[in-house]
Tab-separated table of C-alpha atoms in Angstrom:
chain	number	residue	atom	x	y	z
A	1250	MET	CA	-0.113	-0.031	-0.285
A	1251	SER	CA	1.090	3.379	-0.960
A	1252	THR	CA	2.162	6.358	1.417
A	1253	LYS	CA	-1.123	8.298	-0.097
A	1254	ASP	CA	-3.012	5.028	0.266
A	1255	ILE	CA	-2.492	4.856	4.169
A	1256	SER	CA	-2.516	8.481	4.409
A	1257	ASN	CA	-6.031	8.663	2.836
A	1258	LYS	CA	-7.039	5.333	4.512
A	1259	GLU	CA	-5.686	7.610	8.126
A	1260	ARG	CA	-8.145	10.870	7.078
A	1261	ARG	CA	-11.039	8.753	6.773
A	1262	ASN	CA	-10.639	6.647	9.817
A	1263	LYS	CA	-10.023	10.542	11.538
A	1264	GLN	CA	-13.549	11.783	9.710
A	1265	ARG	CA	-15.789	8.500	10.650
A	1266	GLN	CA	-14.103	8.972	14.125
A	1267	LYS	CA	-15.259	12.580	13.969
A	1268	GLU	CA	-18.454	11.557	12.801
A	1269	ARG	CA	-19.045	8.898	15.687
A	1270	GLU	CA	-18.302	11.369	18.140
A	1271	GLN	CA	-20.606	13.692	16.608
A	1272	GLN	CA	-23.315	11.087	16.747
A	1273	VAL	CA	-22.898	10.100	20.377
A	1274	ILE	CA	-23.066	14.081	21.086
A	1275	ARG	CA	-26.537	14.214	19.212
A	1276	GLN	CA	-27.724	11.197	20.852
A	1277	LYS	CA	-26.691	12.211	24.413
A	1278	MET	CA	-28.499	15.552	23.762
A	1279	PHE	CA	-31.516	13.856	22.860
A	1280	LEU	CA	-31.650	11.728	26.019
A	1281	GLY	CA	-30.547	14.593	27.674
A	1282	THR	CA	-33.407	16.871	26.379
A	1283	ALA	CA	-36.137	14.145	26.432
A	1284	ALA	CA	-34.781	13.777	30.361
A	1285	LEU	CA	-35.615	17.932	30.600
A	1286	ILE	CA	-38.741	17.974	28.699
A	1287	LEU	CA	-40.038	15.201	31.436
A	1288	LEU	CA	-38.531	17.416	34.558
A	1289	PHE	CA	-39.821	20.532	32.551
A	1290	LEU	CA	-43.736	19.073	32.489
A	1291	ILE	CA	-43.365	17.910	36.347
A	1292	TRP	CA	-42.581	21.000	37.400
A	1293	LYS	CA	-44.784	23.239	35.096
A	1294	LEU	CA	-47.781	20.504	36.375
A	1295	PHE	CA	-47.475	20.341	39.857
A	1296	PHE	CA	-45.625	23.925	40.535
A	1297	SER	CA	-47.898	26.161	38.070
A	1298	ASN	CA	-50.888	26.302	40.390
A	1299	PRO	CA	-50.531	23.112	43.102
A	1300	GLY	CA	-53.796	23.786	44.650
A	1301	ASP	CA	-55.901	22.817	41.307
A	1302	VAL	CA	-53.946	19.913	40.501
A	1303	GLY	CA	-54.681	18.436	43.666
A	1304	LEU	CA	-51.231	16.141	43.276
A	1305	GLN	CA	-48.237	16.216	45.375
A	1306	PRO	CA	-45.837	18.413	43.899
A	1307	VAL	CA	-43.035	15.513	44.550
A	1308	ASN	CA	-42.688	12.338	46.701
A	1309	SER	CA	-42.623	12.055	50.237
A	1310	ALA	CA	-39.007	11.526	50.010
A	1311	CYS	CA	-37.858	14.316	48.305
A	1312	GLU	CA	-40.339	16.450	50.568
A	1313	ALA	CA	-38.554	15.317	53.257
A	1314	TYR	CA	-35.476	17.718	51.743
A	1315	ARG	CA	-37.296	20.852	51.621
A	1316	SER	CA	-36.106	22.646	54.576
A	1317	GLN	CA	-32.459	21.603	53.924
A	1318	ILE	CA	-33.031	22.129	50.512
A	1319	GLU	CA	-34.645	25.522	51.270
A	1320	GLU	CA	-31.687	26.628	53.766
A	1321	THR	CA	-28.755	25.719	51.404
A	1322	ALA	CA	-30.354	27.215	48.346
A	1323	SER	CA	-30.509	30.512	50.991
A	1324	ALA	CA	-26.662	29.853	51.306
A	1325	TYR	CA	-26.159	30.023	47.391
A	1326	GLY	CA	-29.059	33.117	46.939
A	1327	MET	CA	-31.130	30.855	45.408
A	1328	THR	CA	-34.252	30.589	47.645
A	1329	GLU	CA	-36.526	31.439	44.643
A	1330	TYR	CA	-35.637	28.259	43.212
A	1331	ALA	CA	-36.452	25.562	46.008
A	1332	ASP	CA	-39.297	24.540	44.294
A	1333	LEU	CA	-37.316	23.562	41.211
A	1334	ILE	CA	-34.669	22.189	43.362
A	1335	LEU	CA	-36.867	19.788	44.743
A	1336	ALA	CA	-38.057	19.087	40.775
A	1337	LEU	CA	-35.199	17.927	39.864
A	1338	MET	CA	-34.168	15.849	43.157
A	1339	MET	CA	-37.318	14.411	42.049
A	1340	GLN	CA	-36.169	13.805	38.863
A	1341	GLU	CA	-32.674	13.013	39.486
A	1342	SER	CA	-32.833	10.167	42.086
A	1343	SER	CA	-36.942	10.492	43.827
A	1344	GLY	CA	-34.934	11.313	46.717
A	1345	GLN	CA	-33.371	7.569	47.166
A	1346	GLY	CA	-29.842	7.518	48.006
A	1347	THR	CA	-27.087	9.244	49.306
A	1348	ASP	CA	-26.407	11.648	46.214
A	1349	VAL	CA	-30.206	12.871	45.624
A	1350	MET	CA	-28.822	15.420	43.420
A	1351	GLN	CA	-26.999	13.074	41.543
A	1352	SER	CA	-23.708	15.635	41.168
A	1353	SER	CA	-21.240	13.604	42.119
A	1354	GLU	CA	-19.539	14.233	38.529
A	1355	GLY	CA	-19.737	17.734	38.851
A	1356	ALA	CA	-17.794	20.417	38.890
A	1357	TYR	CA	-18.470	20.984	42.545
A	1358	ASN	CA	-17.789	17.981	44.021
A	1359	THR	CA	-14.435	17.911	45.509
A	1360	GLN	CA	-14.305	15.933	48.253
A	1361	TYR	CA	-16.282	12.311	47.081
A	1362	PRO	CA	-15.074	9.873	43.469
A	1363	GLN	CA	-16.357	12.140	40.502
A	1364	THR	CA	-18.218	8.960	39.728
A	1365	PRO	CA	-21.827	8.106	39.193
A	1366	ASN	CA	-23.556	8.309	42.785
A	1367	GLY	CA	-19.939	8.637	44.440
A	1368	ILE	CA	-21.013	10.720	47.351
A	1369	THR	CA	-22.503	9.006	50.189
A	1370	ASP	CA	-23.221	12.248	51.617
A	1371	VAL	CA	-26.547	14.224	51.398
A	1372	ASP	CA	-26.512	17.319	52.397
A	1373	TYR	CA	-23.208	17.362	50.182
A	1374	SER	CA	-25.003	16.175	47.331
A	1375	ILE	CA	-27.204	18.842	47.791
A	1376	ALA	CA	-25.149	21.587	48.434
A	1377	CYS	CA	-22.888	20.665	45.196
A	1378	GLY	CA	-25.974	20.042	42.827
A	1379	ILE	CA	-27.782	23.443	43.861
A	1380	GLN	CA	-23.986	25.094	43.041
A	1381	GLU	CA	-24.148	22.847	39.769
A	1382	LEU	CA	-27.741	24.512	38.712
A	1383	LYS	CA	-26.726	28.340	40.109
A	1384	TYR	CA	-23.698	28.041	37.534
A	1385	SER	CA	-25.798	26.241	34.921
A	1386	MET	CA	-28.643	29.072	35.218
A	1387	THR	CA	-26.125	31.848	35.490
A	1388	LYS	CA	-24.724	30.350	31.627
A	1389	ALA	CA	-28.344	30.368	30.553
A	1390	ASP	CA	-28.422	33.973	31.322
A	1391	VAL	CA	-31.972	32.852	33.451
A	1392	THR	CA	-33.151	35.961	34.725
A	1393	GLY	CA	-35.853	34.976	37.547
A	1394	PRO	CA	-38.363	31.926	37.974
A	1395	ASN	CA	-40.425	33.326	34.925
A	1396	ASP	CA	-37.405	33.019	32.396
A	1397	ILE	CA	-38.990	29.127	31.604
A	1398	ALA	CA	-36.860	29.151	28.359
A	1399	ASN	CA	-33.774	29.981	29.988
A	1400	ILE	CA	-34.334	27.362	32.688
A	1401	LYS	CA	-35.119	24.870	30.003
A	1402	LEU	CA	-31.257	25.475	29.042
A	1403	ALA	CA	-30.013	25.623	32.372
A	1404	LEU	CA	-31.917	22.492	33.302
A	1405	GLN	CA	-30.597	20.735	30.466
A	1406	GLY	CA	-26.837	22.352	31.407
A	1407	TYR	CA	-27.060	20.934	34.513
A	1408	ASN	CA	-27.920	17.421	33.062
A	1409	PHE	CA	-25.612	17.483	30.411
A	1410	GLY	CA	-22.253	19.414	32.565
A	1411	ALA	CA	-23.068	23.087	31.968
A	1412	ASP	CA	-19.424	23.838	30.590
A	1413	VAL	CA	-19.757	20.617	27.752
A	1414	TYR	CA	-23.111	21.901	27.011
A	1415	PHE	CA	-22.830	25.580	26.716
A	1416	ASN	CA	-19.981	25.134	24.967
A	1417	TYR	CA	-21.101	22.515	22.523
A	1418	LEU	CA	-24.221	25.011	21.981
A	1419	GLU	CA	-21.472	28.241	21.046
A	1420	LYS	CA	-19.257	26.207	19.140
A	1421	ASN	CA	-22.231	24.649	16.649
A	1422	GLY	CA	-24.101	28.477	16.553
A	1423	ILE	CA	-26.996	26.808	18.497
């Protein structure tokens, strides 16, 4: 095989690899978006007018963390998002386990392994999750609790990893 043939083959292999990587990113974005839509629907359904719906906004396991979430949210300037944080917890873990916010793999986890369910302290999981959400909301330019369009972006960033997600959007002109 000539050098030119090898070079062309390497180029094709690199192109295929790049296409595979882009396909994986698209698949992750699709799955993340599906999860985001589900979370958003749960949030809108249960929190838009809970008195009329007649349902519990979140399960009792998550609701048991309300005061802790409100206290931690207050420490990070996220008081007005306590219900959103509870809905996020409901989506991520249903309030089960020690990493209730599924924030082990996030940038704010510096004490535990950055692997799925690596956090073994509920308080720490909540603190990391709230910080991750706040960072994602900042990246999404959320202006307040009624800024649903940007909250959707922030939730997607939380799910996918804020830096990765927003860099991907910017890089692809989205």
